[in-house]
PDB file of C-alpha atoms in Angstrom:
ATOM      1  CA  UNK A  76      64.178  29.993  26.335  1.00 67.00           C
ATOM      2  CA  UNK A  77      63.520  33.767  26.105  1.00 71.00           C
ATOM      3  CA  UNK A  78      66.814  34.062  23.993  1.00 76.00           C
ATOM      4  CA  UNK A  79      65.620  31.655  21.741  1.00 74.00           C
ATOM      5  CA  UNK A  80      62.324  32.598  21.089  1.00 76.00           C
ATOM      6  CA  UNK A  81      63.915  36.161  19.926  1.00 82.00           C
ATOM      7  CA  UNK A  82      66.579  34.509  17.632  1.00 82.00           C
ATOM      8  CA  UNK A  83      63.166  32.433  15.679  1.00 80.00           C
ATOM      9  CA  UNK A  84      61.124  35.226  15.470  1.00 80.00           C
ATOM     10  CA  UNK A  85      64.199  37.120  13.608  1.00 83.00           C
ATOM     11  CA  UNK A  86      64.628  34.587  11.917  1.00 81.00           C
ATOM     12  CA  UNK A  87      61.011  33.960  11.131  1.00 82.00           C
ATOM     13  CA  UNK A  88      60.784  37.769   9.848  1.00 80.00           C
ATOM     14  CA  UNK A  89      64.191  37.973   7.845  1.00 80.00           C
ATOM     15  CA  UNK A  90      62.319  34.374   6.071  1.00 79.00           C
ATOM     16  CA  UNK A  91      59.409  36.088   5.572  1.00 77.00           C
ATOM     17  CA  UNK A  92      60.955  38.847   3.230  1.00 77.00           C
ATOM     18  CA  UNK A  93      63.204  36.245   1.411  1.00 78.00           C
ATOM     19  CA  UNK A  94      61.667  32.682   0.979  1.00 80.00           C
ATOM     20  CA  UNK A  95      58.572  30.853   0.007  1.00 80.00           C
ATOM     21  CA  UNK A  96      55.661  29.486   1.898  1.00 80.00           C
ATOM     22  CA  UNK A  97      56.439  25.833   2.179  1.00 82.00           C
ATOM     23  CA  UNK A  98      59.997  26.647   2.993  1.00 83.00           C
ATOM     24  CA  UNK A  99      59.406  28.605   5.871  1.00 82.00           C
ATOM     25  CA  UNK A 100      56.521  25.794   7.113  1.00 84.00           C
ATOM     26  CA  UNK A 101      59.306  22.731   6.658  1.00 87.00           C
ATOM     27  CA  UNK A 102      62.067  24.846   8.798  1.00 85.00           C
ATOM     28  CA  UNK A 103      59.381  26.036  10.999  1.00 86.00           C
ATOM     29  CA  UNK A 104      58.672  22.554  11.367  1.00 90.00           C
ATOM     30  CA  UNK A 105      61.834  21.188  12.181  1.00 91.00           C
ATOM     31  CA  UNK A 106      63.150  23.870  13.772  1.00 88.00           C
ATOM     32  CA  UNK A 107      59.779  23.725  16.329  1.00 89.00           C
ATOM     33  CA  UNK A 108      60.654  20.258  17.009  1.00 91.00           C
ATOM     34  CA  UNK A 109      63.997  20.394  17.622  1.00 91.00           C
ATOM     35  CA  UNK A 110      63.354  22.522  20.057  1.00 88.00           C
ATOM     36  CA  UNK A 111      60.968  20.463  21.472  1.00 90.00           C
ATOM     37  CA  UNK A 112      63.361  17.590  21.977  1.00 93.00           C
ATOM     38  CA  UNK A 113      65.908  19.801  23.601  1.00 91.00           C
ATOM     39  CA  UNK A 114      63.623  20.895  26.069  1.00 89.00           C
ATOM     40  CA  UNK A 115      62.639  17.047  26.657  1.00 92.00           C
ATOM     41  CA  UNK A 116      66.327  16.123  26.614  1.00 93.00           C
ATOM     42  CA  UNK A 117      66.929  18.896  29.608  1.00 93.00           C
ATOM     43  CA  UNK A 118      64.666  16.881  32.137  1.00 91.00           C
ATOM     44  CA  UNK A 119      60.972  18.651  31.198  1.00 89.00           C
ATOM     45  CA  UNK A 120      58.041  16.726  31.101  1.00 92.00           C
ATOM     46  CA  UNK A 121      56.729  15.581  27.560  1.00 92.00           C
ATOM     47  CA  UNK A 122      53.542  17.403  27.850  1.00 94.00           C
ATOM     48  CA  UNK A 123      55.925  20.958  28.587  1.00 92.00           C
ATOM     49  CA  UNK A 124      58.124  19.653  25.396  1.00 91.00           C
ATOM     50  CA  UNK A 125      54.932  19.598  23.540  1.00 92.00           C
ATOM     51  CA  UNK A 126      53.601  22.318  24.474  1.00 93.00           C
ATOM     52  CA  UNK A 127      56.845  24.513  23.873  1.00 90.00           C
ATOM     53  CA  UNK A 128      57.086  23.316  20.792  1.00 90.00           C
ATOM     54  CA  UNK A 129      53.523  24.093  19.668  1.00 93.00           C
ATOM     55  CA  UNK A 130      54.458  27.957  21.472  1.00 91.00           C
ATOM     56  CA  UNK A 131      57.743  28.154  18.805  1.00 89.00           C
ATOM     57  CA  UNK A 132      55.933  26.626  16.216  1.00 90.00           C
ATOM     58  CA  UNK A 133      53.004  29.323  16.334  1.00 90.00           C
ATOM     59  CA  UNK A 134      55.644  32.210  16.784  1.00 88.00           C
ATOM     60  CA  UNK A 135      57.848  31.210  13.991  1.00 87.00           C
ATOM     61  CA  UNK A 136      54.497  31.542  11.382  1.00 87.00           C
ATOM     62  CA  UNK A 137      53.124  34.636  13.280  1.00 88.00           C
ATOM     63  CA  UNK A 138      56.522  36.543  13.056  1.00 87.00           C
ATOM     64  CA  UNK A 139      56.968  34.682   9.339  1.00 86.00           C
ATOM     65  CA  UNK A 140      53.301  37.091   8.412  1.00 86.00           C
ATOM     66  CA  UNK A 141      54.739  39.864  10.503  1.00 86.00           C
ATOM     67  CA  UNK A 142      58.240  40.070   7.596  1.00 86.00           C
ATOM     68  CA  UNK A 143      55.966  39.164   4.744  1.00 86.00           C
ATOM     69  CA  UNK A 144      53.431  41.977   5.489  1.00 87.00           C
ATOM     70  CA  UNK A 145      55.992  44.489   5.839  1.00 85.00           C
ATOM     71  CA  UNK A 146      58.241  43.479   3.039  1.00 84.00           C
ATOM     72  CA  UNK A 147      54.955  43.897   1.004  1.00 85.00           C
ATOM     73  CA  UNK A 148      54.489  47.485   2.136  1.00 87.00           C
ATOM     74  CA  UNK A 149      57.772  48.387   1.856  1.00 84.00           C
ATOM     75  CA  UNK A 150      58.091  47.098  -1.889  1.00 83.00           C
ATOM     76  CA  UNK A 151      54.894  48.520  -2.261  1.00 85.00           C
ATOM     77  CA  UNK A 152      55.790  52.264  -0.542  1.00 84.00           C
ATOM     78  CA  UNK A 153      58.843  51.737  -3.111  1.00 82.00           C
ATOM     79  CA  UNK A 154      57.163  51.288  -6.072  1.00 81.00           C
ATOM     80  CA  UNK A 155      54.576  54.250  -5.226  1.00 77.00           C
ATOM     81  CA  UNK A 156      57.623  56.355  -4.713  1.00 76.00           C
ATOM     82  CA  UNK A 157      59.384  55.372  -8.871  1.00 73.00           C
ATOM     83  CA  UNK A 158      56.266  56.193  -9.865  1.00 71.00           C
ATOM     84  CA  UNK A 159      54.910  59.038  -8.777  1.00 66.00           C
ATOM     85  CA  UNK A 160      58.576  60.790  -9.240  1.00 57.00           C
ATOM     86  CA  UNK A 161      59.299  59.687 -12.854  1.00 53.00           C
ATOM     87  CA  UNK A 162      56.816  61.441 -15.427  1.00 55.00           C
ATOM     88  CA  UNK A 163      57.005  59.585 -18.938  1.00 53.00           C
ATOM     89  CA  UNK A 164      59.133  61.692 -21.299  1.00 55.00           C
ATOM     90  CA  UNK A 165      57.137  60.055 -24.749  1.00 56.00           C
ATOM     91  CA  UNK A 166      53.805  61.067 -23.386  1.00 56.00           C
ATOM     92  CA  UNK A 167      54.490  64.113 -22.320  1.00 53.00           C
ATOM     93  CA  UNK A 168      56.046  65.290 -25.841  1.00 56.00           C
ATOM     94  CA  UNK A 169      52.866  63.180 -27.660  1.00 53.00           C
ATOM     95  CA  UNK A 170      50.397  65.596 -26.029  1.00 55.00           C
ATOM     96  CA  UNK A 171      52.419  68.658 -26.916  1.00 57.00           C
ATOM     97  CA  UNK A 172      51.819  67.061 -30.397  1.00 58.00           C
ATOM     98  CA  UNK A 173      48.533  67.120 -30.482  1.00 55.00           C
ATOM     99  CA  UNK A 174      47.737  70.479 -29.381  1.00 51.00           C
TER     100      UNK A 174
END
């Protein structure tokens, strides 16, 4: 179970920098239940199958925010950086110009 949980919430991040919203809730979805009938299939009670599934379901979204966050900052630390390095060439001769 512990292996699992780490291979969704890679998953859930590497989604999180790549694809929309609604994707990421349908495969969280049916990636949450499928789990859930697994662990039903393997002799668990359906109350622990629910349960587990609810667990996957909320770690898949949380670790889903987790890779969107950071692929914000990092485009964001990105952009900051082209920025603040590249001075515009047409301005800088425009207020020589003037002067």
């Amino acid at each position: 179970m512990l292996s699992g949980a780490i291979v969704v919430t890679v998953i859930s991040i590497t989604a999180g920098t790549a694809i929309r919203v609604w994707a990421s809730a349908i495969f969280a979805f049916f990636v949450a239940c499928g789990l859930g009938i697994v662990t039903f299939t393997q002799g668990s009670s359906l109350i622990a199958a629910a349960l587990s599934s609810i667990v996957i379901l909320a770690l898949m979204e949380v670790s889903f925010l987790a890779g969107v966050f950071s692929s914000g900052l990092w485009r964001r630390a990105r952009s900051l950086r082209k920025n603040d390095s590249v001075t515009d060439p047409a301005h800088a001769t425009d207020k020589n110009r003037r002067g």
